[in-house]
Amino acid sequence: MNGKSCWYKLMVVCLFCLLQGHTTTAQIAPEVQKRYNAAVNLLRSGDYERAKTDLNVLIQQRGPLAPYASYYYAIAAFRQRNFAQSRLMLKQLMDQFPDWRKVNDAYYLLAAVSMEMGQYEEALTTIQQISDPALRPDVTKLEQNFIHRITDLTSLKQLNRNFPNDRIIGLALIDLIQRTASDKDDLELSDRLTNRFGVPGVTATQSSTSTVVGTPNQTSQPVTSPTRNSRPKGYYNIAVMFPFRLDEFNAEKRARANQYVYDLYDGIKMAKAKLQEEGITVNVFAYDLDNDANKTLELVNSPAFAQTDLIIGPLYIEPNRIASAYANQNNILLLNPIATSSELVANQPMSFLAQPSMNQQAKKVADYTRSLNGSRRAAIYFGTSRKDSLLAMTYQNELKQQNYTVIDFRKVSGTAQAMADAMQLTGKPTTTRPAATTATINVGHVFFASSNEEDGARMIDALSRRHVMGPLITTASAFDFYRNSTSTFNRKDLYLLYPDFIDTSREPVISFQEQYVAKRNTIPSVFASEGYDMMLFFGRQLAKNGLQARNRSNLHSDTDDYLLSGFDYTQTNENQIVPIVKYEDGRLVKIN
């Protein structure tokens, strides 16, 4: 269905939902009422020509139902796309019944007719006569839908001169100038309008917004919420909603509990500069937002926030829930920068995870282990943090879905010997009978999830003490890559689940680090790299695909200039890129 046919279909659906008959205190003969009801039913059923014939009889009688009949006649003609006839009937209605109590509805319909006929000045003049505040939201949607269709710069500038206080015209003119004009005077006009009206962001599209026509007895109601213009444009506004905690900020102190927030933001700003080199303009607006639901509501409901095209954050659950609801309602992309919970994007079509979720990590590891050997016997161990146990349970569930047998599943901690003693691979050891130290234990693989940097080396030692033979897949966070010797990683069947892996030998990484050190006088953290990548990817996506990510086949990184491993949203709103790395030739190499 094309945009225009969708417009008409939605308009008439709304009309049929609202048609409820007339309201009048005048005495009406039963046969007149019967004819009127029959005409309304014909209109409801789509028999517009017969409806007009019956309505015309009532109009000619000039009785108490005449203004209602005139209005419905105009609707029938509008539905037939006979705009001239609809306009003529509405003019007649206003001339003959200027004091009709629902004349504002007639003004609204006349404005819609004039818009459809391309008579924008008449439409805007008619809109100015509408005095019912209840109609204002629908009038705004009507104007947004049509004014943003105007592609002739001269015509739009003339409308701005004739209606200088109309914000919708002003924003549409800013947008058109930014996209098409290079004349100095036009650009200066755009600057003046921007200072007055702000930057354009929320607009209506031809295909997704409908004229709303109410009956003379009820307030007009929208058929659908206004949607944002999904086409690529010349600039995009990015709202970064992080807990900067500026009231606690000390420029001389780098060891802050929320330093990762500033690192993410530094990376975002560096990506902004990179995007500008590519001809993509993004305006980054930072909002200091902690775990405060009320402040979040106040922020998203502020007029300035309506211009946002992409939200990064918030980082706390309740603010994120509020921001996600706002993003869904207004078709704004929302990016969770560090979260790994699938729940944040479940049933949230506009929300994305920059990081692979635990579900994705578990799935990709399970998929990879199938290539290692044919055994479907696995042992799963995890450290003391909640994150460790959650990932282990997620992985256990994934293996069970793939018909694996999990022969041991438990938390381990402490020394290598303590870990070895805790393993129950061949029967439970006792305090008087230590774990067997001579029998070889073959398993398909061992999975170990730990956030303790000392646990990785201990686990390797523990498995050696228990003579466990089989690949070990462990989280990279279980190792300290600066303190652990290279011999730690020489085990031939050691694989690291490493979502934030950065290959420091690649040219884009070297270049970024040099630029970052020059600007910040410090080595970039992984958070700075993540901030850079996510802004670079989503900025390019906005420029390439517009504000709505509808074609999933394009939602993946197609260049190799990202610092980490890139992005893939072709199947889900969770990033499907999950690096698994191995130590080869003196360095870590991504192998999947």
Coordinates of C-alpha atoms in Angstrom, one line a residue:
M1 CA 0.0 0.0 0.0
N2 CA 1.4 3.4 -0.9
G3 CA 1.5 6.3 1.5
K4 CA -1.5 8.1 0.0
S5 CA -3.8 5.1 0.0
C6 CA -2.8 4.3 3.6
W7 CA -3.7 7.9 4.4
Y8 CA -7.3 7.5 3.1
K9 CA -7.8 4.0 4.6
L10 CA -6.8 5.2 8.1
M11 CA -8.9 8.3 7.8
V12 CA -12.1 6.3 7.0
V13 CA -11.4 3.7 9.7
C14 CA -11.2 6.5 12.3
L15 CA -14.4 8.0 10.9
F16 CA -16.3 4.7 11.2
C17 CA -15.1 4.4 14.8
L18 CA -16.4 7.8 15.6
L19 CA -19.7 8.0 13.8
Q20 CA -22.4 7.9 16.5
G21 CA -25.2 10.0 15.2
H22 CA -26.1 13.6 15.9
T23 CA -26.8 15.5 19.1
T24 CA -29.5 18.1 19.0
T25 CA -32.3 19.3 21.2
A26 CA -34.7 20.2 18.3
Q27 CA -37.7 18.0 17.5
I28 CA -37.1 15.7 14.6
A29 CA -39.7 13.8 12.7
P30 CA -39.3 10.0 13.0
E31 CA -39.1 9.6 9.2
V32 CA -36.4 12.3 9.0
Q33 CA -34.4 10.6 11.7
K34 CA -34.8 7.2 10.0
R35 CA -33.4 8.7 6.7
Y36 CA -30.6 10.3 8.5
N37 CA -29.6 7.1 10.3
A38 CA -29.8 5.2 7.0
A39 CA -27.5 7.7 5.3
V40 CA -25.0 7.4 8.1
N41 CA -25.0 3.6 7.8
L42 CA -24.4 3.9 4.1
L43 CA -21.4 6.2 4.8
R44 CA -20.2 3.6 7.3
S45 CA -20.4 0.8 4.8
G46 CA -18.6 2.7 2.1
D47 CA -21.5 3.4 -0.2
Y48 CA -20.6 7.1 -0.5
E49 CA -22.7 7.9 -3.6
R50 CA -26.0 6.7 -2.1
A51 CA -25.1 8.3 1.2
K52 CA -24.6 11.6 -0.5
T53 CA -28.0 11.3 -2.3
D54 CA -29.9 10.7 1.0
L55 CA -27.9 13.3 2.8
N56 CA -28.7 15.8 0.1
V57 CA -32.4 15.4 0.7
L58 CA -31.9 16.4 4.4
I59 CA -29.7 19.3 3.4
Q60 CA -32.4 20.7 1.1
Q61 CA -35.0 20.5 3.9
R62 CA -32.9 22.9 5.9
G63 CA -34.0 21.2 9.1
P64 CA -32.1 20.7 12.4
L65 CA -30.2 17.9 10.8
A66 CA -29.0 19.9 7.8
P67 CA -25.6 21.0 9.2
Y68 CA -24.8 17.4 10.2
A69 CA -25.9 16.1 6.9
S70 CA -23.7 18.7 5.2
Y71 CA -20.7 17.7 7.2
Y72 CA -21.2 14.0 6.5
Y73 CA -21.7 14.8 2.8
A74 CA -18.4 16.5 2.8
I75 CA -16.8 13.5 4.4
A76 CA -18.3 11.2 1.8
A77 CA -16.9 13.4 -1.0
F78 CA -13.5 13.5 0.8
R79 CA -13.4 9.8 0.9
Q80 CA -14.2 9.7 -2.8
R81 CA -11.2 12.1 -3.2
N82 CA -13.6 14.6 -4.7
F83 CA -12.0 17.4 -2.8
A84 CA -13.6 20.2 -4.8
Q85 CA -17.1 18.9 -4.0
S86 CA -16.2 18.4 -0.4
R87 CA -14.8 21.9 -0.2
L88 CA -17.9 23.4 -1.8
M89 CA -20.2 21.6 0.7
L90 CA -18.1 22.8 3.7
K91 CA -18.2 26.4 2.4
Q92 CA -21.9 26.2 2.1
L93 CA -22.2 24.7 5.6
M94 CA -20.2 27.6 7.1
D95 CA -22.2 30.2 5.2
Q96 CA -25.6 28.8 6.1
F97 CA -24.8 27.7 9.6
P98 CA -22.0 30.0 10.9
D99 CA -23.1 29.4 14.5
W100 CA -23.3 25.6 14.3
R101 CA -21.9 24.2 17.6
K102 CA -19.5 21.9 15.8
V103 CA -18.2 24.3 13.3
N104 CA -14.6 23.7 14.5
D105 CA -14.9 20.1 13.1
A106 CA -15.9 21.6 9.8
Y107 CA -12.9 24.0 9.8
Y108 CA -10.7 21.0 10.5
L109 CA -12.1 19.0 7.6
L110 CA -11.8 22.0 5.3
A111 CA -8.2 22.4 6.3
A112 CA -7.6 18.8 5.4
V113 CA -9.3 19.2 2.0
S114 CA -7.3 22.3 1.3
M115 CA -4.1 20.5 2.2
E116 CA -5.0 17.6 -0.2
M117 CA -5.6 20.2 -2.9
G118 CA -2.2 21.8 -2.3
Q119 CA -3.9 25.1 -1.2
Y120 CA -1.6 25.4 1.8
E121 CA -2.3 29.1 2.5
E122 CA -6.0 28.5 2.6
A123 CA -5.5 25.5 4.8
L124 CA -3.4 27.4 7.3
T125 CA -5.8 30.3 7.3
T126 CA -8.6 27.9 8.1
I127 CA -6.6 26.3 10.9
Q128 CA -6.3 29.7 12.5
Q129 CA -10.1 29.9 12.8
I130 CA -10.2 26.7 14.9
S131 CA -10.9 27.7 18.5
D132 CA -11.5 24.3 20.1
P133 CA -8.3 23.4 22.1
A134 CA -9.3 19.7 22.0
L135 CA -8.6 19.7 18.2
R136 CA -5.1 21.2 18.6
P137 CA -3.2 17.8 18.7
D138 CA -5.0 16.6 15.5
V139 CA -4.4 20.0 13.8
T140 CA -0.7 19.7 14.6
K141 CA -0.6 16.1 13.1
L142 CA -2.5 17.3 10.0
E143 CA -0.1 20.2 9.4
Q144 CA 3.0 18.1 10.1
N145 CA 1.9 15.5 7.6
F146 CA 1.4 17.9 4.7
I147 CA 3.9 20.7 5.3
H148 CA 6.8 18.3 5.3
R149 CA 5.8 17.1 1.9
I150 CA 6.6 20.4 0.4
T151 CA 9.8 20.1 -1.6
D152 CA 9.8 23.5 -3.3
L153 CA 12.0 25.8 -1.3
T154 CA 10.5 29.0 -2.7
S155 CA 7.0 27.9 -1.8
L156 CA 8.0 27.0 1.8
K157 CA 9.8 30.3 2.3
Q158 CA 6.7 32.1 1.1
L159 CA 4.6 30.2 3.7
N160 CA 7.1 31.2 6.3
R161 CA 6.7 34.8 5.4
N162 CA 2.9 34.6 5.6
F163 CA 2.9 32.6 8.8
P164 CA 6.0 33.6 10.6
N165 CA 4.9 32.2 14.0
D166 CA 4.1 28.7 12.7
R167 CA 6.7 26.4 14.2
I168 CA 5.9 23.5 12.0
I169 CA 6.6 25.6 8.9
G170 CA 9.8 26.9 10.4
L171 CA 11.1 23.4 11.2
A172 CA 10.2 22.1 7.8
L173 CA 12.0 25.0 6.2
I174 CA 15.1 24.5 8.3
D175 CA 15.1 20.8 7.3
L176 CA 14.7 21.6 3.6
I177 CA 17.4 24.2 3.6
Q178 CA 19.8 21.9 5.4
R179 CA 19.2 19.1 2.9
T180 CA 19.1 21.0 -0.4
A181 CA 20.3 24.6 -0.1
S182 CA 23.8 26.0 -0.4
D183 CA 22.9 29.7 -0.8
K184 CA 24.4 31.9 2.0
D185 CA 21.1 33.8 2.5
D186 CA 19.2 30.5 2.9
L187 CA 21.7 29.2 5.4
E188 CA 21.5 32.4 7.4
L189 CA 17.7 32.1 7.3
S190 CA 18.1 28.5 8.6
D191 CA 20.2 29.8 11.5
R192 CA 17.7 32.4 12.5
L193 CA 14.9 29.9 12.4
T194 CA 16.9 27.4 14.4
N195 CA 17.5 30.0 17.1
R196 CA 13.8 30.6 17.3
F197 CA 12.3 27.1 16.8
G198 CA 15.1 24.7 17.6
V199 CA 16.3 21.9 15.4
P200 CA 13.8 19.7 13.4
G201 CA 13.5 16.2 14.6
V202 CA 9.9 15.0 15.1
T203 CA 8.0 15.1 11.8
A204 CA 5.1 13.3 10.3
T205 CA 5.4 11.1 7.2
Q206 CA 3.1 10.7 4.3
S207 CA 2.8 7.0 4.8
S208 CA 2.2 6.8 8.5
T209 CA 0.1 9.6 9.6
S210 CA -3.6 10.1 8.8
T211 CA -6.1 12.9 8.6
V212 CA -8.4 12.6 11.6
V213 CA -12.0 13.4 11.0
G214 CA -14.3 13.4 14.0
T215 CA -18.1 13.4 14.0
P216 CA -20.0 16.5 15.1
N217 CA -20.7 14.9 18.4
Q218 CA -17.2 13.8 19.5
T219 CA -13.7 15.1 19.8
S220 CA -11.4 14.1 17.1
Q221 CA -9.0 11.4 18.0
P222 CA -5.8 10.2 16.3
V223 CA -5.8 7.0 14.3
T224 CA -2.1 6.5 14.9
S225 CA 0.6 8.3 16.8
P226 CA 2.7 10.7 14.7
T227 CA 5.8 9.0 13.5
R228 CA 9.2 10.4 12.8
N229 CA 10.5 11.0 9.3
S230 CA 12.5 7.9 8.6
R231 CA 14.5 9.2 5.6
P232 CA 18.2 10.1 6.0
K233 CA 18.8 13.8 6.8
G234 CA 21.7 16.1 7.2
Y235 CA 22.3 15.9 10.9
Y236 CA 21.2 13.8 13.9
N237 CA 20.8 14.6 17.6
I238 CA 22.2 12.2 20.0
A239 CA 21.2 12.2 23.7
V240 CA 23.8 10.6 26.0
M241 CA 22.0 9.8 29.3
F242 CA 24.8 8.9 31.7
P243 CA 25.4 9.3 35.5
F244 CA 28.2 11.9 35.1
R245 CA 27.5 13.1 38.7
L246 CA 28.9 16.5 37.9
D247 CA 28.3 17.7 41.4
E248 CA 31.0 15.3 42.5
F249 CA 33.4 15.9 39.5
N250 CA 37.0 16.7 40.2
A251 CA 39.1 17.3 37.0
E252 CA 42.3 16.4 38.9
K253 CA 41.0 13.0 40.0
R254 CA 40.9 10.2 37.5
A255 CA 40.3 7.3 39.8
R256 CA 36.5 7.9 39.9
A257 CA 33.9 5.2 40.5
N258 CA 32.2 6.3 37.3
Q259 CA 35.3 6.9 35.3
Y260 CA 33.9 4.4 32.7
V261 CA 31.1 6.9 32.0
Y262 CA 33.6 9.6 31.0
D263 CA 35.6 7.1 29.0
L264 CA 32.5 6.1 27.0
Y265 CA 31.7 9.7 26.4
D266 CA 35.2 10.5 25.3
G267 CA 35.0 7.7 22.7
I268 CA 31.6 9.0 21.6
K269 CA 33.0 12.5 21.0
M270 CA 36.0 11.1 19.0
A271 CA 33.5 9.1 16.8
K272 CA 31.6 12.3 16.3
A273 CA 34.7 13.9 14.8
K274 CA 35.3 10.8 12.6
L275 CA 31.7 10.9 11.4
Q276 CA 32.1 14.6 10.5
E277 CA 35.0 13.7 8.3
E278 CA 32.7 11.3 6.5
G279 CA 30.1 14.0 6.0
I280 CA 27.8 12.9 8.8
T281 CA 26.9 15.5 11.3
V282 CA 25.8 14.4 14.8
N283 CA 25.1 16.8 17.6
V284 CA 25.8 15.1 21.0
F285 CA 23.9 16.3 24.0
A286 CA 25.0 15.0 27.4
Y287 CA 22.5 14.6 30.2
D288 CA 23.6 14.0 33.7
L289 CA 21.1 11.3 34.7
D290 CA 21.6 9.0 37.7
N291 CA 19.1 6.5 39.0
D292 CA 16.2 9.0 39.1
A293 CA 12.9 8.1 37.5
N294 CA 11.3 11.5 38.1
K295 CA 14.2 13.3 36.4
T296 CA 14.0 10.9 33.5
L297 CA 10.3 11.6 33.0
E298 CA 11.0 15.4 33.2
L299 CA 13.8 15.1 30.7
V300 CA 12.0 13.0 28.0
N301 CA 8.9 15.2 28.3
S302 CA 10.8 18.4 27.8
P303 CA 10.4 20.2 24.4
A304 CA 14.1 20.1 23.6
F305 CA 14.3 16.3 24.0
A306 CA 11.7 15.9 21.2
Q307 CA 14.4 16.6 18.7
T308 CA 16.4 13.5 19.7
D309 CA 17.2 10.9 17.0
L310 CA 19.2 8.4 19.1
I311 CA 19.4 7.8 22.9
I312 CA 22.5 6.2 24.4
G313 CA 21.6 5.0 27.9
P314 CA 20.3 5.4 30.6
L315 CA 22.3 2.9 32.6
Y316 CA 19.9 2.2 35.5
I317 CA 16.8 0.0 35.2
E318 CA 13.9 2.3 36.0
P319 CA 15.2 5.3 34.0
N320 CA 16.0 2.9 31.1
R321 CA 12.4 1.5 31.3
I322 CA 11.0 5.1 31.0
A323 CA 13.4 6.0 28.1
S324 CA 12.6 2.8 26.3
A325 CA 8.9 3.4 26.4
Y326 CA 9.5 6.9 25.1
A327 CA 11.7 5.6 22.3
N328 CA 9.0 3.1 21.3
Q329 CA 6.3 5.7 21.2
N330 CA 8.4 8.1 19.2
N331 CA 10.3 5.7 17.0
I332 CA 13.7 6.7 18.4
L333 CA 16.6 4.3 18.5
L334 CA 17.8 3.6 22.0
L335 CA 21.2 2.0 22.6
N336 CA 22.2 0.2 25.8
P337 CA 26.0 0.7 25.8
I338 CA 27.2 -1.8 28.4
A339 CA 24.3 -4.0 29.5
T340 CA 24.2 -7.7 28.6
S341 CA 20.7 -8.5 29.6
S342 CA 18.3 -9.7 26.9
E343 CA 15.4 -8.5 28.9
L344 CA 16.3 -4.9 28.1
V345 CA 15.5 -5.4 24.4
A346 CA 12.7 -8.1 24.7
N347 CA 9.6 -6.6 23.2
Q348 CA 11.4 -3.3 22.8
P349 CA 11.6 -2.8 19.0
M350 CA 13.6 0.4 19.2
S351 CA 16.1 -0.7 21.9
F352 CA 19.5 -2.3 21.1
L353 CA 22.4 -3.8 23.0
A354 CA 25.8 -2.6 22.0
Q355 CA 27.3 -5.6 23.8
P356 CA 26.4 -9.3 23.1
S357 CA 23.9 -10.5 25.7
M358 CA 24.7 -13.5 27.9
N359 CA 22.3 -15.5 25.8
Q360 CA 24.3 -14.6 22.7
Q361 CA 27.6 -15.4 24.4
A362 CA 26.3 -18.8 25.5
K363 CA 24.9 -19.6 22.1
K364 CA 28.0 -18.6 20.2
V365 CA 30.3 -20.6 22.6
A366 CA 28.1 -23.7 22.3
D367 CA 28.0 -23.4 18.5
Y368 CA 31.8 -23.2 18.5
T369 CA 32.4 -26.1 20.8
R370 CA 30.6 -28.4 18.4
S371 CA 33.6 -27.9 16.0
L372 CA 36.1 -28.9 18.6
N373 CA 35.2 -32.6 19.0
G374 CA 32.1 -34.8 18.9
S375 CA 31.7 -35.2 22.6
R376 CA 28.6 -33.8 24.2
R377 CA 29.8 -34.2 27.8
A378 CA 30.7 -30.9 29.5
A379 CA 31.6 -29.5 32.9
I380 CA 30.6 -26.0 33.9
Y381 CA 32.3 -24.0 36.7
F382 CA 31.8 -20.4 37.8
G383 CA 33.3 -17.9 40.2
T384 CA 31.8 -16.0 43.1
S385 CA 30.2 -13.0 41.5
R386 CA 26.5 -12.9 40.4
K387 CA 27.6 -12.2 36.8
D388 CA 29.6 -15.4 36.9
S389 CA 26.7 -17.6 38.0
L390 CA 24.3 -16.0 35.6
L391 CA 26.5 -16.7 32.6
A392 CA 27.1 -20.2 33.8
M393 CA 23.4 -20.9 34.2
T394 CA 22.7 -19.4 30.8
Y395 CA 25.3 -21.6 29.2
Q396 CA 24.0 -24.7 31.0
N397 CA 20.5 -23.9 29.6
E398 CA 22.0 -23.5 26.1
L399 CA 23.8 -26.8 26.3
K400 CA 20.7 -28.7 27.5
Q401 CA 18.8 -27.3 24.6
Q402 CA 21.5 -28.7 22.3
N403 CA 21.3 -32.2 24.1
Y404 CA 24.5 -32.0 26.0
T405 CA 25.1 -33.8 29.2
V406 CA 26.4 -31.5 32.0
I407 CA 28.5 -33.8 34.2
D408 CA 29.4 -31.2 36.8
F409 CA 28.0 -27.7 37.5
R410 CA 29.2 -25.8 40.5
K411 CA 30.9 -22.7 42.0
V412 CA 34.6 -22.9 42.6
S413 CA 37.0 -20.4 44.3
G414 CA 40.2 -20.2 46.3
T415 CA 43.4 -21.9 45.4
A416 CA 44.0 -24.2 42.5
Q417 CA 43.9 -27.2 44.9
A418 CA 40.6 -25.9 46.4
M419 CA 39.1 -25.8 43.0
A420 CA 40.4 -29.2 42.1
D421 CA 39.0 -30.7 45.3
A422 CA 35.6 -29.1 44.7
M423 CA 35.2 -30.7 41.2
Q424 CA 33.0 -33.8 41.2
L425 CA 33.8 -35.4 38.0
T426 CA 34.3 -39.0 39.2
G427 CA 32.5 -39.0 42.5
K428 CA 32.6 -36.7 45.4
P429 CA 35.9 -36.4 47.2
T430 CA 35.9 -36.3 51.1
T431 CA 38.1 -34.6 53.6
T432 CA 39.9 -37.9 54.2
R433 CA 40.0 -38.9 50.5
P434 CA 41.3 -36.1 48.3
A435 CA 40.4 -35.9 44.7
A436 CA 41.9 -38.5 42.5
T437 CA 45.2 -37.4 41.0
T438 CA 46.1 -40.1 38.6
A439 CA 43.1 -41.1 36.5
T440 CA 42.6 -39.2 33.3
I441 CA 39.2 -37.7 32.9
N442 CA 38.0 -37.0 29.4
V443 CA 35.3 -34.4 28.8
G444 CA 34.0 -32.8 25.7
H445 CA 34.9 -29.4 27.1
V446 CA 35.0 -27.4 30.3
F447 CA 33.4 -23.9 30.6
F448 CA 34.5 -21.5 33.3
A449 CA 33.0 -18.1 34.0
S450 CA 34.8 -15.8 36.4
S451 CA 35.3 -12.1 36.9
N452 CA 38.3 -12.7 39.1
E453 CA 41.6 -12.0 37.2
E454 CA 43.4 -14.6 39.3
D455 CA 40.9 -17.5 38.7
G456 CA 41.9 -18.3 35.1
A457 CA 45.4 -19.5 35.9
R458 CA 44.1 -21.4 39.0
M459 CA 41.5 -23.2 36.9
I460 CA 44.2 -24.3 34.4
D461 CA 46.2 -25.6 37.3
A462 CA 43.1 -27.3 38.9
L463 CA 42.3 -29.1 35.7
S464 CA 45.9 -30.3 35.4
R465 CA 45.8 -31.6 39.0
R466 CA 42.6 -33.6 38.2
H467 CA 44.1 -34.8 34.9
V468 CA 41.1 -33.4 33.0
M469 CA 41.5 -33.8 29.3
G470 CA 39.5 -31.6 27.0
P471 CA 39.2 -28.0 25.7
L472 CA 38.8 -25.2 28.3
I473 CA 36.6 -22.2 27.3
T474 CA 36.8 -19.5 29.9
T475 CA 35.9 -15.8 30.1
A476 CA 38.8 -13.5 29.4
S477 CA 37.9 -11.6 32.6
A478 CA 39.4 -14.6 34.5
F479 CA 42.9 -13.5 33.5
D480 CA 45.2 -10.5 34.1
F481 CA 46.9 -10.1 30.8
Y482 CA 49.6 -7.9 32.3
R483 CA 50.6 -10.2 35.2
N484 CA 49.9 -13.6 33.8
S485 CA 52.9 -15.0 32.0
T486 CA 52.7 -16.1 28.3
S487 CA 53.1 -19.7 29.4
T488 CA 49.7 -19.5 31.1
F489 CA 48.1 -19.2 27.6
N490 CA 50.2 -21.9 25.9
R491 CA 47.8 -24.7 26.7
K492 CA 46.8 -25.8 23.2
D493 CA 43.1 -26.2 23.9
L494 CA 42.5 -22.9 25.8
Y495 CA 39.9 -20.6 24.3
L496 CA 38.8 -17.3 25.7
L497 CA 35.3 -15.8 25.5
Y498 CA 36.3 -12.2 25.0
P499 CA 33.4 -9.8 24.0
D500 CA 35.5 -6.7 24.4
F501 CA 38.6 -8.1 22.5
I502 CA 40.7 -5.5 20.8
D503 CA 43.5 -6.5 18.5
T504 CA 46.1 -3.8 19.3
S505 CA 48.2 -4.7 16.2
R506 CA 45.5 -3.4 13.8
E507 CA 46.1 0.0 12.2
P508 CA 42.7 1.5 13.2
V509 CA 43.4 0.7 16.8
I510 CA 46.9 2.1 16.7
S511 CA 45.6 5.3 15.1
F512 CA 42.8 5.7 17.7
Q513 CA 45.2 5.1 20.6
E514 CA 47.6 7.8 19.3
Q515 CA 44.8 10.3 18.9
Y516 CA 43.4 9.5 22.3
V517 CA 46.7 9.9 24.0
A518 CA 47.3 13.2 22.2
K519 CA 43.9 14.5 23.4
R520 CA 43.6 13.0 26.9
N521 CA 47.2 12.3 27.8
T522 CA 46.3 8.8 28.9
I523 CA 45.8 5.4 27.3
P524 CA 42.2 4.7 26.2
S525 CA 40.3 2.2 28.3
V526 CA 38.1 -0.4 26.6
F527 CA 35.1 1.8 27.5
A528 CA 36.5 4.6 25.4
S529 CA 36.9 2.2 22.4
E530 CA 33.4 0.9 22.9
G531 CA 32.0 4.4 23.0
Y532 CA 33.8 5.2 19.8
D533 CA 32.6 2.0 18.0
M534 CA 28.9 2.3 19.0
M535 CA 28.7 6.0 18.0
L536 CA 30.5 5.3 14.7
F537 CA 28.3 2.4 13.8
F538 CA 24.9 3.9 14.7
G539 CA 25.9 7.3 13.3
R540 CA 26.6 5.6 9.9
Q541 CA 23.3 3.6 10.2
L542 CA 21.3 6.8 10.8
A543 CA 22.9 8.4 7.7
K544 CA 22.5 5.3 5.6
N545 CA 19.1 4.0 6.6
G546 CA 17.3 6.9 8.3
L547 CA 15.8 6.9 11.7
Q548 CA 14.0 3.6 11.6
A549 CA 15.9 0.3 11.3
R550 CA 13.4 -1.7 9.3
N551 CA 15.7 -3.6 6.9
R552 CA 17.7 -5.9 9.1
S553 CA 19.9 -7.1 6.3
N554 CA 21.7 -3.8 6.5
L555 CA 22.1 -3.8 10.3
H556 CA 25.7 -5.0 10.5
S557 CA 29.2 -3.5 10.3
D558 CA 30.5 -3.7 6.8
T559 CA 33.9 -2.1 7.3
D560 CA 37.0 -3.1 9.3
D561 CA 37.8 0.2 10.9
Y562 CA 36.0 -0.6 14.2
L563 CA 38.3 -1.0 17.2
L564 CA 36.5 -4.1 18.6
S565 CA 34.8 -6.8 16.5
G566 CA 31.9 -4.8 15.1
F567 CA 28.1 -5.2 15.2
D568 CA 25.5 -7.6 13.8
Y569 CA 21.8 -7.0 14.3
T570 CA 20.5 -8.9 11.3
Q571 CA 18.6 -11.4 13.5
T572 CA 18.0 -9.7 16.8
N573 CA 18.4 -6.4 18.6
E574 CA 21.3 -8.0 20.6
N575 CA 24.7 -7.7 19.1
Q576 CA 25.5 -11.1 17.6
I577 CA 29.3 -10.6 17.4
V578 CA 30.9 -12.7 20.1
P579 CA 34.7 -13.0 19.8
I580 CA 36.4 -16.2 20.9
V581 CA 40.2 -15.9 20.9
K582 CA 43.2 -18.1 21.2
Y583 CA 46.8 -17.5 22.0
E584 CA 48.8 -18.1 18.8
D585 CA 52.3 -17.1 17.7
G586 CA 52.8 -14.9 20.8
R587 CA 49.5 -13.0 20.6
L588 CA 45.8 -13.4 21.1
V589 CA 43.9 -14.0 17.8
K590 CA 40.2 -14.1 17.1
I591 CA 39.3 -17.5 15.7
N592 CA 35.6 -17.5 15.1

